[in-house]
Amino acid sequence: MPRTYIGALRGFDDGTDVVIYGWLQEARIMKNVSFLILRDNTGIIQATFKNDEATLETIKRINRESIVKVQGVINKKSVSKSGIEIKGTSVSVVNEAEAPLPLPVIDPVQADLETRLNSRFIDLRKRNVSAIFRIESSLLWGIREYLHGQNFIEVHTPKIVAAATEGGADLFPVRYFEKDAYLNQSPQLYKEVLMSAGFDRVFEVGPAFRAEEHNTTRHLNEFTSIDIEMSFADHNDAMSMLENAIKSGVENAIRTKNDDFEALGISISVPETPFPRITYEKCIELLSSEGIDFKFGDDFSPDHLRMIGSRFKGFYFITEWPASVRPFYTMPKQDDPKLTNSFDLQYREIEVTSGAQRVHDPKMLVERFREKKLDVKSFQFYIDAFKYGMPPHAGWGLGLERHTMILLGLNNIRETTLFPRDRTRIVP
Ligand code: ATP
Ligand code: MN
C-alpha cells in the first residue's frame, strides 16, 4: 500500500486503510491500549493500539524519534483533540533512534540558541522552527515569481573571485591553485557586466561571504543575497521593483503558509506600497529636531536608525545617501554630486536592502575608483565591460535571512538560517 502523508489523512473517509511513516514523537502505554504520536513533515497524528503481547513488546522497545511504519484504519470518531486518529493494526521500526536525544523535540522550556544550533537537525524537527524555513521558502518563491513575470532571468555568477567587490577588508581568502583568490562578497560586478552583455534584467539568489569580525544579531559571515540588476532604469525603477517583489513574496507566504504562521503564533499583513521615502538629509533634520548632532557624510548608528524608524510603521526607504558612504559604482546625483541616486530599504532600525542607480560612463567610473583609492588594474575585466556599450542601469541586494527575520519579528538572524556561519561557528 502506498504511503499517506499525515497531513492528508483528513481527506480520506472514515474506515480507510492507510500506511504512514514518521518519527515517533511519543509513546504512552496504558493498561489496555497504547498511544503512539507520529509526526512527519505535514503533521502529527495519534495511532491507538490494543496491547496484545507482541505489539506491546514492540512498542516498549521503540525509542523516541525512531522512524516507524504504522498500518491502520482511519477513525474519524476519535475523542482525541484533533478528532481523527489511526486505529493501528501493525507497527514496525524502520530505523531506530538512539537514546537519550541530544536535544528534546518536545521542549517545554526552549533550550538556548547555541544548544539548539549544535543539534540543529533535532531543533528543526520542532514545528515552530521548521515553520520559519517553509515561510522563508515561500517568501523567496513569491519574489522569484514576480521577477520572472517582469522578464528577469535567474543567473549564477562565480563565488570564487580574484578581486574584492567593494574593496575593503571583509574578504575570505582562498587558495586557488598557484593564485590567491577570495570568496565573493556580492555579485555586484558580475551582474553589471551582464548588463553590458545585453541581458537587460537579471536576478541571482546566492551566497555572499563577508569576513566581518563583529558578532551581531543581524550579521552572518555567509548569507543569501537576492540581487537584481536592470538596464535602462534608475534608482526609482529599482525601488518600485523592490516594493513589488517584497509584496509578492509576502502575499505568497500568506496565501500558502497559514499552518506555519499558526505554528509560530503570528500573522503578518501585506505591506502597503509605495513604501515611504525619506532622504538622508531629511533624516539628519529629524535627528537634530530630537537634539542629536549628526555630521553630514557619516553613516547612521542603530540608535539613530531606531529614532528615524520610529516615525514609520514598517518598511521605509532612506534615499540620496552621500557619496562618502556608498560604493564606487553608485551614480552621483545629477545636480548635487556629493549625494547619490541610492537607497536603503529599512525596517525600523534594520537595513534589509541597499540599492542604487549605477555609474555607466567608463570615465566617471575610473574617476570614482581613484577617489575611493581602489586599484583599477584588479578591476580591468569590469571596467572593460563599460567601454563598449554599457546601458544605464540600477539594482539592489536584499538579504534573505534578514528579510525573513524582520517580517517574522524574530530577534536573531540565526533563527532564519539553517546552519549559520558566524564569528565562532562553522559546524554544523
Ligand atoms: P550592514 O550595514 O547592515 O552591515 P551592508 O550595508 O554592509 O549591511 P550591503 O552590502 O548593502 O550590506 O548588502 C545588502 C543586503 O545584504 C543588506 O541590506 C542585508 O540585508 C544583507 N546583508 C549584508 N551583510 C550581511 C551580513 N553580514 N549578514 C546577513 N545579511 C547581510
Ligand atoms: Mn548596505
mmCIF file of C-alpha atoms in Angstrom, residues 19-226:
data_model
loop_
_atom_site.group_PDB
_atom_site.id
_atom_site.type_symbol
_atom_site.label_atom_id
_atom_site.label_comp_id
_atom_site.label_asym_id
_atom_site.label_seq_id
_atom_site.Cartn_x
_atom_site.Cartn_y
_atom_site.Cartn_z
ATOM 1 C CA VAL A 19 0.124 3.277 5.813
ATOM 2 C CA ILE A 20 2.023 6.118 7.404
ATOM 3 C CA TYR A 21 5.694 6.662 8.101
ATOM 4 C CA GLY A 22 7.097 9.140 10.559
ATOM 5 C CA TRP A 23 9.078 9.975 13.665
ATOM 6 C CA LEU A 24 7.780 8.508 16.900
ATOM 7 C CA GLN A 25 7.336 11.650 18.932
ATOM 8 C CA GLU A 26 5.943 9.962 21.984
ATOM 9 C CA ALA A 27 4.554 6.613 23.164
ATOM 10 C CA ARG A 28 2.051 6.372 26.004
ATOM 11 C CA ILE A 29 1.455 2.870 27.263
ATOM 12 C CA MET A 30 -1.747 2.404 29.284
ATOM 13 C CA LYS A 31 -3.237 -0.726 30.786
ATOM 14 C CA ASN A 32 -5.131 -1.996 27.741
ATOM 15 C CA VAL A 33 -4.114 0.347 24.958
ATOM 16 C CA SER A 34 -1.066 2.287 23.779
ATOM 17 C CA PHE A 35 -0.953 5.622 22.038
ATOM 18 C CA LEU A 36 1.773 6.456 19.534
ATOM 19 C CA ILE A 37 2.176 10.066 18.481
ATOM 20 C CA LEU A 38 3.644 10.131 14.982
ATOM 21 C CA ARG A 39 4.999 13.107 13.128
ATOM 22 C CA ASP A 40 6.010 13.807 9.562
ATOM 23 C CA ASN A 41 6.661 16.965 7.567
ATOM 24 C CA THR A 42 2.926 17.537 7.152
ATOM 25 C CA GLY A 43 1.520 16.986 10.616
ATOM 26 C CA ILE A 44 1.009 14.928 13.741
ATOM 27 C CA ILE A 45 -1.360 12.011 14.341
ATOM 28 C CA GLN A 46 -2.178 9.639 17.162
ATOM 29 C CA ALA A 47 -2.250 5.915 16.490
ATOM 30 C CA THR A 48 -4.022 3.696 19.035
ATOM 31 C CA PHE A 49 -3.056 0.059 19.548
ATOM 32 C CA LYS A 50 -4.627 -2.719 21.585
ATOM 33 C CA ASN A 51 -1.996 -4.084 23.919
ATOM 34 C CA ASP A 52 -1.646 -7.606 22.626
ATOM 35 C CA GLU A 53 1.569 -9.193 23.727
ATOM 36 C CA ALA A 54 3.571 -8.862 20.508
ATOM 37 C CA THR A 55 2.548 -5.249 19.843
ATOM 38 C CA LEU A 56 3.247 -4.230 23.408
ATOM 39 C CA GLU A 57 6.714 -5.791 23.185
ATOM 40 C CA THR A 58 7.487 -3.784 20.034
ATOM 41 C CA ILE A 59 6.129 -0.501 21.369
ATOM 42 C CA LYS A 60 8.014 -0.820 24.633
ATOM 43 C CA ARG A 61 11.291 -1.125 22.763
ATOM 44 C CA ILE A 62 10.909 1.857 20.390
ATOM 45 C CA ASN A 63 12.942 4.882 21.399
ATOM 46 C CA ARG A 64 11.549 8.328 20.841
ATOM 47 C CA GLU A 65 12.261 9.865 17.412
ATOM 48 C CA SER A 66 12.753 6.476 15.763
ATOM 49 C CA ILE A 67 11.356 6.198 12.243
ATOM 50 C CA VAL A 68 8.352 3.906 12.358
ATOM 51 C CA LYS A 69 5.831 2.487 9.943
ATOM 52 C CA VAL A 70 2.230 2.240 11.098
ATOM 53 C CA GLN A 71 -0.535 0.442 9.288
ATOM 54 C CA GLY A 72 -4.109 1.021 10.344
ATOM 55 C CA VAL A 73 -7.573 2.352 9.728
ATOM 56 C CA ILE A 74 -8.688 5.966 9.850
ATOM 57 C CA ASN A 75 -11.011 6.697 12.757
ATOM 58 C CA LYS A 76 -12.819 9.975 12.373
ATOM 59 C CA LYS A 77 -14.928 9.454 15.501
ATOM 60 C CA SER A 78 -11.878 9.805 17.701
ATOM 61 C CA VAL A 79 -12.267 11.507 21.059
ATOM 62 C CA SER A 80 -8.742 12.945 20.676
ATOM 63 C CA LYS A 81 -8.318 16.696 20.354
ATOM 64 C CA SER A 82 -7.917 16.621 16.591
ATOM 65 C CA GLY A 83 -10.986 14.394 16.108
ATOM 66 C CA ILE A 84 -9.049 11.967 13.933
ATOM 67 C CA GLU A 85 -6.727 9.092 14.743
ATOM 68 C CA ILE A 86 -5.471 5.800 13.356
ATOM 69 C CA LYS A 87 -6.704 2.515 14.729
ATOM 70 C CA GLY A 88 -3.380 0.747 14.462
ATOM 71 C CA THR A 89 -3.127 -2.779 13.117
ATOM 72 C CA SER A 90 0.652 -3.068 12.938
ATOM 73 C CA VAL A 91 3.729 -1.074 13.856
ATOM 74 C CA SER A 92 7.357 -1.651 12.926
ATOM 75 C CA VAL A 93 10.631 0.187 13.294
ATOM 76 C CA VAL A 94 12.225 1.388 10.046
ATOM 77 C CA ASN A 95 15.257 2.993 11.651
ATOM 78 C CA GLU A 96 15.900 3.180 15.331
ATOM 79 C CA ALA A 97 16.880 6.366 17.190
ATOM 80 C CA GLU A 98 19.435 6.261 19.980
ATOM 81 C CA ALA A 99 18.545 7.398 23.470
ATOM 82 C CA PRO A 100 18.870 9.828 25.083
ATOM 83 C CA LEU A 101 18.357 12.526 22.444
ATOM 84 C CA PRO A 102 20.917 15.361 22.307
ATOM 85 C CA LEU A 103 18.015 17.804 22.446
ATOM 86 C CA PRO A 104 14.345 17.152 23.196
ATOM 87 C CA VAL A 105 11.862 17.752 20.382
ATOM 88 C CA ILE A 106 9.016 18.343 22.814
ATOM 89 C CA ASP A 107 10.621 21.063 24.785
ATOM 90 C CA PRO A 108 8.562 22.890 27.397
ATOM 91 C CA VAL A 109 11.464 25.221 28.149
ATOM 92 C CA GLN A 110 13.173 26.214 24.926
ATOM 93 C CA ALA A 111 16.902 25.411 25.040
ATOM 94 C CA ASP A 112 19.255 28.318 24.383
ATOM 95 C CA LEU A 113 20.132 29.098 20.775
ATOM 96 C CA GLU A 114 23.698 27.770 20.938
ATOM 97 C CA THR A 115 22.493 24.377 22.192
ATOM 98 C CA ARG A 116 19.770 24.309 19.588
ATOM 99 C CA LEU A 117 22.201 25.116 16.767
ATOM 100 C CA ASN A 118 24.609 22.423 17.945
ATOM 101 C CA SER A 119 21.852 19.854 17.348
ATOM 102 C CA ARG A 120 20.135 21.707 14.551
ATOM 103 C CA PHE A 121 18.808 18.509 12.910
ATOM 104 C CA ILE A 122 16.717 17.884 16.021
ATOM 105 C CA ASP A 123 15.877 21.530 16.590
ATOM 106 C CA LEU A 124 14.454 21.710 13.061
ATOM 107 C CA ARG A 125 12.042 18.900 13.879
ATOM 108 C CA LYS A 126 10.073 21.322 16.033
ATOM 109 C CA ARG A 127 7.032 22.619 14.247
ATOM 110 C CA ASN A 128 7.661 26.242 15.205
ATOM 111 C CA VAL A 129 11.254 26.063 13.990
ATOM 112 C CA SER A 130 10.673 24.358 10.637
ATOM 113 C CA ALA A 131 7.799 26.798 10.014
ATOM 114 C CA ILE A 132 10.360 29.602 9.657
ATOM 115 C CA PHE A 133 12.024 27.860 6.732
ATOM 116 C CA ARG A 134 8.803 26.968 4.983
ATOM 117 C CA ILE A 135 7.820 30.619 5.180
ATOM 118 C CA GLU A 136 11.284 31.745 4.058
ATOM 119 C CA SER A 137 10.978 29.480 1.033
ATOM 120 C CA SER A 138 7.556 30.884 0.154
ATOM 121 C CA LEU A 139 8.772 34.485 0.521
ATOM 122 C CA LEU A 140 11.558 33.749 -1.909
ATOM 123 C CA TRP A 141 9.240 31.919 -4.275
ATOM 124 C CA GLY A 142 6.909 34.928 -4.437
ATOM 125 C CA ILE A 143 9.867 37.204 -5.161
ATOM 126 C CA ARG A 144 11.136 34.864 -7.881
ATOM 127 C CA GLU A 145 7.690 34.628 -9.399
ATOM 128 C CA TYR A 146 7.356 38.391 -9.514
ATOM 129 C CA LEU A 147 10.777 38.884 -11.107
ATOM 130 C CA HIS A 148 10.121 36.212 -13.719
ATOM 131 C CA GLY A 149 6.881 37.997 -14.536
ATOM 132 C CA GLN A 150 8.906 41.180 -15.076
ATOM 133 C CA ASN A 151 11.142 39.415 -17.619
ATOM 134 C CA PHE A 152 14.131 38.898 -15.353
ATOM 135 C CA ILE A 153 16.202 35.769 -15.872
ATOM 136 C CA GLU A 154 17.841 33.995 -12.966
ATOM 137 C CA VAL A 155 21.629 33.813 -13.278
ATOM 138 C CA HIS A 156 24.536 32.324 -11.368
ATOM 139 C CA THR A 157 27.810 34.196 -11.096
ATOM 140 C CA PRO A 158 31.109 32.956 -9.637
ATOM 141 C CA LYS A 159 31.681 32.893 -5.923
ATOM 142 C CA ILE A 160 35.440 32.402 -6.243
ATOM 143 C CA VAL A 161 36.842 35.692 -7.481
ATOM 144 C CA ALA A 162 40.150 37.467 -7.976
ATOM 145 C CA ALA A 163 39.151 40.960 -6.791
ATOM 146 C CA ALA A 164 37.072 42.410 -3.991
ATOM 147 C CA THR A 165 33.684 43.799 -4.987
ATOM 148 C CA GLU A 166 33.695 46.676 -2.576
ATOM 149 C CA GLY A 167 37.392 46.889 -1.835
ATOM 150 C CA GLY A 168 37.682 46.719 1.905
ATOM 151 C CA ALA A 169 38.990 44.016 4.144
ATOM 152 C CA ASP A 170 35.871 41.921 4.651
ATOM 153 C CA LEU A 171 37.132 39.126 2.427
ATOM 154 C CA PHE A 172 37.774 35.458 2.986
ATOM 155 C CA PRO A 173 40.911 34.459 1.107
ATOM 156 C CA VAL A 174 41.058 31.070 -0.584
ATOM 157 C CA ARG A 175 43.946 29.277 -2.247
ATOM 158 C CA TYR A 176 43.208 28.879 -5.935
ATOM 159 C CA PHE A 177 45.969 26.579 -7.140
ATOM 160 C CA GLU A 178 49.002 28.890 -7.526
ATOM 161 C CA LYS A 179 46.917 32.074 -7.230
ATOM 162 C CA ASP A 180 45.266 33.936 -4.380
ATOM 163 C CA ALA A 181 41.518 34.298 -4.627
ATOM 164 C CA TYR A 182 38.567 35.319 -2.461
ATOM 165 C CA LEU A 183 35.014 34.292 -1.711
ATOM 166 C CA ASN A 184 32.754 36.879 -3.296
ATOM 167 C CA GLN A 185 31.101 39.495 -1.087
ATOM 168 C CA SER A 186 28.385 40.251 -3.614
ATOM 169 C CA PRO A 187 27.536 39.518 -7.266
ATOM 170 C CA GLN A 188 27.619 43.279 -7.942
ATOM 171 C CA LEU A 189 30.387 43.418 -10.543
ATOM 172 C CA TYR A 190 29.186 40.386 -12.468
ATOM 173 C CA LYS A 191 25.566 41.433 -12.615
ATOM 174 C CA GLU A 192 26.679 44.795 -14.006
ATOM 175 C CA VAL A 193 28.842 43.064 -16.625
ATOM 176 C CA LEU A 194 25.701 41.151 -17.624
ATOM 177 C CA MET A 195 24.016 44.489 -18.375
ATOM 178 C CA SER A 196 26.789 45.191 -20.874
ATOM 179 C CA ALA A 197 26.263 41.675 -22.225
ATOM 180 C CA GLY A 198 22.717 42.734 -23.057
ATOM 181 C CA PHE A 199 20.611 40.574 -20.737
ATOM 182 C CA ASP A 200 18.582 43.655 -19.755
ATOM 183 C CA ARG A 201 17.234 42.193 -16.489
ATOM 184 C CA VAL A 202 18.900 39.584 -14.279
ATOM 185 C CA PHE A 203 18.492 38.335 -10.764
ATOM 186 C CA GLU A 204 20.532 35.996 -8.640
ATOM 187 C CA VAL A 205 19.859 34.194 -5.390
ATOM 188 C CA GLY A 206 23.122 33.001 -3.966
ATOM 189 C CA PRO A 207 25.592 33.052 -1.104
ATOM 190 C CA ALA A 208 27.564 36.167 -0.205
ATOM 191 C CA PHE A 209 30.583 35.981 2.076
ATOM 192 C CA ARG A 210 31.654 38.711 4.471
ATOM 193 C CA ALA A 211 34.634 38.286 6.779
ATOM 194 C CA GLU A 212 33.169 40.781 9.240
ATOM 195 C CA GLU A 213 34.659 40.301 12.669
ATOM 196 C CA HIS A 214 31.718 41.579 14.653
ATOM 197 C CA ASN A 215 29.172 39.168 16.019
ATOM 198 C CA THR A 216 25.731 40.764 15.934
ATOM 199 C CA THR A 217 22.148 39.507 15.823
ATOM 200 C CA ARG A 218 21.793 40.694 12.212
ATOM 201 C CA HIS A 219 25.124 39.709 10.621
ATOM 202 C CA LEU A 220 26.285 36.359 9.291
ATOM 203 C CA ASN A 221 29.569 35.584 7.612
ATOM 204 C CA GLU A 222 27.708 33.743 4.883
ATOM 205 C CA PHE A 223 24.238 34.889 3.900
ATOM 206 C CA THR A 224 21.850 34.538 0.989
ATOM 207 C CA SER A 225 21.626 37.570 -1.207
ATOM 208 C CA ILE A 226 18.741 38.232 -3.589
#
